[in-house]
């Protein structure tokens, strides 16, 4: 089991998989994909994700709302999500965070709900899956102020500098590495991967987005993770088997409801 791949961030509830979802997911055990965390994004996504976790033993879900969608939230919706945390297959709170790239929602509103979800993760003793884009200063500030490292956390699709990575490493954070690592223009991320220890690296797809080379621009899925593994093995000068073994151990340690 330990040498199966753990995809720590996917969106198989996305309509991009409507045509062949069951066929694709059923093929995972025979293709060395051992576990998948399907990350919630909208309030409605939870319903679809729960169905997937019931249908497939290797799929786990999360509770959370993406910063672009926090406009959907109110106290009643949040209370509903809070109840889901106790389900055996809800393994994390996420994806939650800050996105100042599109600024779909006001910054103050994003920060408010980010802090509410951090509190929720801490009170339920669940790890956090964090989305942060063009918001490094505020993200680090919120995470430190709320002592978020205490409950365990991963920076999904990490895109900031090595210097920011150092601060987050000191707080005990993990880093989700996916298809972007194989892109030609990924110099900053490559530097970060070389810098952070293997014990803080997790594998992820963020599918249907961010497919690795040679599938860049196409629909992504967990079956393409070996291209990311190959890249990390070159950068860290260890075998691909070692990359899989260590990242899976890291994921099973962080997401401790996953069996
Ligand atoms: Ni995502």
mmCIF file of C-alpha atoms and ligand atoms in Angstrom:
data_model
loop_
_atom_site.group_PDB
_atom_site.id
_atom_site.type_symbol
_atom_site.label_atom_id
_atom_site.label_comp_id
_atom_site.label_asym_id
_atom_site.label_seq_id
_atom_site.Cartn_x
_atom_site.Cartn_y
_atom_site.Cartn_z
ATOM 1 C CA UNK A 1 0.000 0.000 0.000
ATOM 2 C CA UNK A 2 2.715 2.452 0.994
ATOM 3 C CA UNK A 3 3.971 2.599 -2.554
ATOM 4 C CA UNK A 4 0.704 3.793 -3.976
ATOM 5 C CA UNK A 5 0.240 7.453 -4.933
ATOM 6 C CA UNK A 6 -1.808 9.763 -2.681
ATOM 7 C CA UNK A 7 -3.443 12.618 -4.654
ATOM 8 C CA UNK A 8 -4.079 15.190 -1.914
ATOM 9 C CA UNK A 9 -6.104 17.672 -3.998
ATOM 10 C CA UNK A 10 -8.567 16.824 -6.775
ATOM 11 C CA UNK A 11 -11.999 17.957 -7.992
ATOM 12 C CA UNK A 12 -13.671 14.843 -9.428
ATOM 13 C CA UNK A 13 -17.032 16.436 -8.663
ATOM 14 C CA UNK A 14 -16.275 18.883 -11.518
ATOM 15 C CA UNK A 15 -18.435 18.656 -14.643
ATOM 16 C CA UNK A 16 -15.273 18.047 -16.674
ATOM 17 C CA UNK A 17 -15.575 14.423 -15.463
ATOM 18 C CA UNK A 18 -19.305 13.978 -16.148
ATOM 19 C CA UNK A 19 -18.789 11.816 -19.221
ATOM 20 C CA UNK A 20 -16.393 9.202 -17.865
ATOM 21 C CA UNK A 21 -16.136 9.725 -14.088
ATOM 22 C CA UNK A 22 -16.917 6.140 -13.040
ATOM 23 C CA UNK A 23 -14.753 4.556 -15.692
ATOM 24 C CA UNK A 24 -11.824 6.802 -14.753
ATOM 25 C CA UNK A 25 -12.116 6.452 -10.955
ATOM 26 C CA UNK A 26 -12.584 2.662 -11.164
ATOM 27 C CA UNK A 27 -9.251 2.411 -12.970
ATOM 28 C CA UNK A 28 -7.252 4.004 -10.138
ATOM 29 C CA UNK A 29 -6.486 0.963 -7.922
ATOM 30 C CA UNK A 30 -4.986 -0.874 -10.922
ATOM 31 C CA UNK A 31 -2.919 2.191 -11.805
ATOM 32 C CA UNK A 32 -1.229 2.658 -8.444
ATOM 33 C CA UNK A 33 -3.472 5.494 -7.223
ATOM 34 C CA UNK A 34 -4.189 4.560 -3.594
ATOM 35 C CA UNK A 35 -5.975 7.601 -2.164
ATOM 36 C CA UNK A 36 -7.637 10.808 -3.392
ATOM 37 C CA UNK A 37 -8.824 13.812 -1.437
ATOM 38 C CA UNK A 38 -11.595 15.598 -3.322
ATOM 39 C CA UNK A 39 -11.486 19.208 -2.140
ATOM 40 C CA UNK A 40 -14.727 21.134 -1.679
ATOM 41 C CA UNK A 41 -14.975 24.493 -3.454
ATOM 42 C CA UNK A 42 -18.590 25.735 -3.422
ATOM 43 C CA UNK A 43 -21.304 25.087 -0.819
ATOM 44 C CA UNK A 44 -23.079 22.834 -3.307
ATOM 45 C CA UNK A 45 -19.952 20.779 -4.069
ATOM 46 C CA UNK A 46 -20.181 19.042 -0.663
ATOM 47 C CA UNK A 47 -23.208 17.025 -1.716
ATOM 48 C CA UNK A 48 -21.466 15.631 -4.816
ATOM 49 C CA UNK A 49 -18.252 14.950 -2.916
ATOM 50 C CA UNK A 50 -20.056 13.020 -0.165
ATOM 51 C CA UNK A 51 -21.595 10.775 -2.845
ATOM 52 C CA UNK A 52 -18.133 10.077 -4.258
ATOM 53 C CA UNK A 53 -16.772 9.204 -0.806
ATOM 54 C CA UNK A 54 -19.636 6.717 -0.345
ATOM 55 C CA UNK A 55 -19.073 5.164 -3.744
ATOM 56 C CA UNK A 56 -15.275 4.810 -3.633
ATOM 57 C CA UNK A 57 -13.363 3.564 -0.577
ATOM 58 C CA UNK A 58 -10.204 5.458 -1.632
ATOM 59 C CA UNK A 59 -11.889 8.881 -1.994
ATOM 60 C CA UNK A 60 -12.048 11.228 1.002
ATOM 61 C CA UNK A 61 -13.695 14.630 1.161
ATOM 62 C CA UNK A 62 -13.235 18.004 2.815
ATOM 63 C CA UNK A 63 -15.380 20.790 4.211
ATOM 64 C CA UNK A 64 -14.697 24.307 2.993
ATOM 65 C CA UNK A 65 -15.460 27.085 0.527
ATOM 66 C CA UNK A 66 -12.963 28.547 -1.973
ATOM 67 C CA UNK A 67 -12.224 32.277 -1.407
ATOM 68 C CA UNK A 68 -13.851 33.132 -4.776
ATOM 69 C CA UNK A 69 -17.125 31.622 -3.513
ATOM 70 C CA UNK A 70 -17.382 32.874 0.087
ATOM 71 C CA UNK A 71 -20.171 35.233 -1.051
ATOM 72 C CA UNK A 72 -22.440 32.149 -0.813
ATOM 73 C CA UNK A 73 -21.773 31.801 2.914
ATOM 74 C CA UNK A 74 -23.896 32.882 5.850
ATOM 75 C CA UNK A 75 -24.231 31.560 9.401
ATOM 76 C CA UNK A 76 -26.804 28.944 8.425
ATOM 77 C CA UNK A 77 -24.704 27.541 5.567
ATOM 78 C CA UNK A 78 -21.610 27.523 7.779
ATOM 79 C CA UNK A 79 -23.448 25.639 10.545
ATOM 80 C CA UNK A 80 -24.490 23.014 7.984
ATOM 81 C CA UNK A 81 -20.877 22.551 6.910
ATOM 82 C CA UNK A 82 -19.708 22.358 10.495
ATOM 83 C CA UNK A 83 -21.940 19.303 11.053
ATOM 84 C CA UNK A 84 -20.288 17.439 8.154
ATOM 85 C CA UNK A 85 -16.873 17.530 9.871
ATOM 86 C CA UNK A 86 -17.722 14.568 12.075
ATOM 87 C CA UNK A 87 -18.355 12.226 9.111
ATOM 88 C CA UNK A 88 -15.680 9.498 8.979
ATOM 89 C CA UNK A 89 -14.614 10.352 5.437
ATOM 90 C CA UNK A 90 -14.225 14.109 5.889
ATOM 91 C CA UNK A 91 -10.452 14.337 6.217
ATOM 92 C CA UNK A 92 -9.724 18.084 6.188
ATOM 93 C CA UNK A 93 -11.028 21.641 6.108
ATOM 94 C CA UNK A 94 -10.455 23.176 2.661
ATOM 95 C CA UNK A 95 -9.950 24.522 0.229
ATOM 96 C CA UNK A 96 -10.054 27.793 2.101
ATOM 97 C CA UNK A 97 -7.861 30.882 1.954
ATOM 98 C CA UNK A 98 -7.331 34.112 0.057
ATOM 99 C CA UNK A 99 -7.373 34.875 -3.669
ATOM 100 C CA UNK A 100 -6.453 38.434 -4.613
ATOM 101 C CA UNK A 101 -5.859 37.552 -8.270
ATOM 102 C CA UNK A 102 -9.440 37.990 -9.441
ATOM 103 C CA UNK A 103 -10.741 39.572 -6.214
ATOM 104 C CA UNK A 104 -14.176 38.083 -6.809
ATOM 105 C CA UNK A 105 -14.991 38.773 -3.154
ATOM 106 C CA UNK A 106 -13.888 41.702 -0.987
ATOM 107 C CA UNK A 107 -10.635 41.119 0.883
ATOM 108 C CA UNK A 108 -12.234 41.728 4.279
ATOM 109 C CA UNK A 109 -14.915 39.140 3.540
ATOM 110 C CA UNK A 110 -12.302 36.604 2.394
ATOM 111 C CA UNK A 111 -10.264 37.117 5.564
ATOM 112 C CA UNK A 112 -13.354 36.831 7.780
ATOM 113 C CA UNK A 113 -14.367 33.406 6.395
ATOM 114 C CA UNK A 114 -10.757 32.191 6.196
ATOM 115 C CA UNK A 115 -10.430 32.797 9.931
ATOM 116 C CA UNK A 116 -13.770 31.078 10.621
ATOM 117 C CA UNK A 117 -12.580 27.981 8.735
ATOM 118 C CA UNK A 118 -9.233 27.983 10.558
ATOM 119 C CA UNK A 119 -11.147 28.034 13.858
ATOM 120 C CA UNK A 120 -13.351 25.203 12.606
ATOM 121 C CA UNK A 121 -10.316 23.071 11.649
ATOM 122 C CA UNK A 122 -8.741 23.642 15.055
ATOM 123 C CA UNK A 123 -11.915 22.840 16.985
ATOM 124 C CA UNK A 124 -12.518 19.622 14.969
ATOM 125 C CA UNK A 125 -8.805 18.695 14.986
ATOM 126 C CA UNK A 126 -8.731 18.517 11.188
ATOM 127 C CA UNK A 127 -5.832 19.631 8.954
ATOM 128 C CA UNK A 128 -6.246 22.632 6.634
ATOM 129 C CA UNK A 129 -5.949 22.708 2.843
ATOM 130 C CA UNK A 130 -5.106 26.275 1.925
ATOM 131 C CA UNK A 131 -5.609 28.089 -1.365
ATOM 132 C CA UNK A 132 -3.615 31.317 -1.657
ATOM 133 C CA UNK A 133 -3.007 33.344 -4.802
ATOM 134 C CA UNK A 134 -1.404 36.795 -5.050
ATOM 135 C CA UNK A 135 -2.011 37.174 -1.315
ATOM 136 C CA UNK A 136 1.168 35.953 0.370
ATOM 137 C CA UNK A 137 1.544 38.709 2.991
ATOM 138 C CA UNK A 138 -2.060 38.541 4.235
ATOM 139 C CA UNK A 139 -2.061 34.725 4.098
ATOM 140 C CA UNK A 140 1.067 34.415 6.237
ATOM 141 C CA UNK A 141 -0.306 37.067 8.586
ATOM 142 C CA UNK A 142 -3.667 35.301 9.063
ATOM 143 C CA UNK A 143 -2.065 31.863 9.450
ATOM 144 C CA UNK A 144 0.446 33.040 12.053
ATOM 145 C CA UNK A 145 -2.056 35.167 13.961
ATOM 146 C CA UNK A 146 -4.394 32.164 14.229
ATOM 147 C CA UNK A 147 -1.642 29.660 14.981
ATOM 148 C CA UNK A 148 -2.927 27.533 12.081
ATOM 149 C CA UNK A 149 0.150 25.301 11.940
ATOM 150 C CA UNK A 150 -1.026 23.727 15.184
ATOM 151 C CA UNK A 151 -3.776 21.729 13.468
ATOM 152 C CA UNK A 152 -1.606 20.744 10.462
ATOM 153 C CA UNK A 153 -1.837 22.355 7.046
ATOM 154 C CA UNK A 154 -0.864 22.154 3.403
ATOM 155 C CA UNK A 155 -0.351 25.071 1.036
ATOM 156 C CA UNK A 156 -2.065 23.687 -2.036
ATOM 157 C CA UNK A 157 -0.448 24.495 -5.417
ATOM 158 C CA UNK A 158 2.261 26.513 -3.678
ATOM 159 C CA UNK A 159 3.262 29.509 -5.833
ATOM 160 C CA UNK A 160 5.226 31.897 -3.601
ATOM 161 C CA UNK A 161 8.935 32.424 -2.986
ATOM 162 C CA UNK A 162 11.506 30.306 -1.179
ATOM 163 C CA UNK A 163 11.583 33.002 1.529
ATOM 164 C CA UNK A 164 7.855 32.638 2.207
ATOM 165 C CA UNK A 165 8.306 28.843 2.167
ATOM 166 C CA UNK A 166 10.854 29.192 4.966
ATOM 167 C CA UNK A 167 8.353 31.054 7.168
ATOM 168 C CA UNK A 168 5.678 28.405 6.505
ATOM 169 C CA UNK A 169 8.110 25.528 7.092
ATOM 170 C CA UNK A 170 8.897 27.012 10.495
ATOM 171 C CA UNK A 171 5.148 26.886 11.230
ATOM 172 C CA UNK A 172 5.120 23.188 10.274
ATOM 173 C CA UNK A 173 3.298 23.521 6.961
ATOM 174 C CA UNK A 174 3.309 21.074 4.050
ATOM 175 C CA UNK A 175 3.503 22.005 0.354
ATOM 176 C CA UNK A 176 1.249 20.526 -2.347
ATOM 177 C CA UNK A 177 3.232 19.973 -5.554
ATOM 178 C CA UNK A 178 1.510 19.243 -8.868
ATOM 179 C CA UNK A 179 1.696 19.738 -12.620
ATOM 180 C CA UNK A 180 3.151 23.261 -12.439
ATOM 181 C CA UNK A 181 6.497 21.700 -11.392
ATOM 182 C CA UNK A 182 6.846 20.312 -14.946
ATOM 183 C CA UNK A 183 6.183 23.647 -16.698
ATOM 184 C CA UNK A 184 9.050 25.386 -18.540
ATOM 185 C CA UNK A 185 8.497 28.679 -16.651
ATOM 186 C CA UNK A 186 8.426 27.083 -13.170
ATOM 187 C CA UNK A 187 11.837 28.413 -12.039
ATOM 188 C CA UNK A 188 10.543 29.868 -8.743
ATOM 189 C CA UNK A 189 8.697 26.663 -7.822
ATOM 190 C CA UNK A 190 11.718 24.510 -8.763
ATOM 191 C CA UNK A 191 13.840 26.588 -6.366
ATOM 192 C CA UNK A 192 11.285 26.002 -3.616
ATOM 193 C CA UNK A 193 11.146 22.236 -4.265
ATOM 194 C CA UNK A 194 14.944 22.068 -4.084
ATOM 195 C CA UNK A 195 14.850 24.010 -0.819
ATOM 196 C CA UNK A 196 12.073 22.310 1.185
ATOM 197 C CA UNK A 197 12.673 18.870 2.750
ATOM 198 C CA UNK A 198 10.959 15.775 1.298
ATOM 199 C CA UNK A 199 9.139 15.381 4.626
ATOM 200 C CA UNK A 200 7.050 18.491 3.818
ATOM 201 C CA UNK A 201 6.060 17.575 0.231
ATOM 202 C CA UNK A 202 2.649 16.194 -0.816
ATOM 203 C CA UNK A 203 1.533 15.182 -4.325
ATOM 204 C CA UNK A 204 -1.576 16.727 -5.867
ATOM 205 C CA UNK A 205 -3.323 17.316 -9.190
ATOM 206 C CA UNK A 206 -5.897 20.099 -8.647
ATOM 207 C CA UNK A 207 -7.603 18.282 -11.525
ATOM 208 C CA UNK A 208 -9.270 19.033 -13.900
ATOM 209 C CA UNK A 209 -6.793 21.935 -13.876
ATOM 210 C CA UNK A 210 -2.985 22.175 -14.159
ATOM 211 C CA UNK A 211 -2.135 19.004 -16.079
ATOM 212 C CA UNK A 212 1.619 18.321 -16.174
ATOM 213 C CA UNK A 213 3.711 18.321 -19.361
ATOM 214 C CA UNK A 214 3.121 16.524 -21.804
ATOM 215 C CA UNK A 215 -0.595 17.057 -21.107
ATOM 216 C CA UNK A 216 -0.381 20.766 -20.253
ATOM 217 C CA UNK A 217 -3.633 22.518 -21.193
ATOM 218 C CA UNK A 218 -5.605 19.249 -21.300
ATOM 219 C CA UNK A 219 -7.896 17.832 -18.593
ATOM 220 C CA UNK A 220 -5.787 16.705 -15.655
ATOM 221 C CA UNK A 221 -6.328 13.550 -13.553
ATOM 222 C CA UNK A 222 -4.478 11.505 -10.923
ATOM 223 C CA UNK A 223 -3.104 9.134 -13.588
ATOM 224 C CA UNK A 224 -0.705 11.927 -14.663
ATOM 225 C CA UNK A 225 0.934 12.296 -11.235
ATOM 226 C CA UNK A 226 3.877 10.048 -12.296
ATOM 227 C CA UNK A 227 5.121 12.993 -14.426
ATOM 228 C CA UNK A 228 5.279 15.115 -11.274
ATOM 229 C CA UNK A 229 6.955 12.264 -9.383
ATOM 230 C CA UNK A 230 9.597 12.016 -12.125
ATOM 231 C CA UNK A 231 10.329 15.755 -11.848
ATOM 232 C CA UNK A 232 10.646 15.668 -8.045
ATOM 233 C CA UNK A 233 12.882 12.587 -8.230
ATOM 234 C CA UNK A 234 15.253 14.464 -10.572
ATOM 235 C CA UNK A 235 15.304 17.585 -8.378
ATOM 236 C CA UNK A 236 15.820 15.639 -5.138
ATOM 237 C CA UNK A 237 18.118 13.013 -6.660
ATOM 238 C CA UNK A 238 16.151 10.084 -5.212
ATOM 239 C CA UNK A 239 14.222 7.287 -6.948
ATOM 240 C CA UNK A 240 10.630 7.704 -8.094
ATOM 241 C CA UNK A 241 9.652 4.904 -5.669
ATOM 242 C CA UNK A 242 11.144 6.951 -2.817
ATOM 243 C CA UNK A 243 9.203 10.053 -3.883
ATOM 244 C CA UNK A 244 5.952 8.076 -3.818
ATOM 245 C CA UNK A 245 6.723 6.326 -0.529
ATOM 246 C CA UNK A 246 7.695 9.517 1.335
ATOM 247 C CA UNK A 247 4.879 11.721 0.000
ATOM 248 C CA UNK A 248 2.312 9.019 0.820
ATOM 249 C CA UNK A 249 3.690 8.662 4.353
ATOM 250 C CA UNK A 250 3.517 12.450 4.735
ATOM 251 C CA UNK A 251 -0.100 12.529 3.534
ATOM 252 C CA UNK A 252 -1.212 9.652 5.790
ATOM 253 C CA UNK A 253 0.406 11.401 8.760
ATOM 254 C CA UNK A 254 -1.227 14.777 8.008
ATOM 255 C CA UNK A 255 -4.675 13.450 6.990
ATOM 256 C CA UNK A 256 -4.979 11.076 9.915
ATOM 257 C CA UNK A 257 -8.622 10.100 9.278
ATOM 258 C CA UNK A 258 -7.520 8.462 6.002
ATOM 259 C CA UNK A 259 -7.105 4.683 6.131
HETATM 260 NI NI1 LIG B 1 -8.383 23.168 -6.040
#
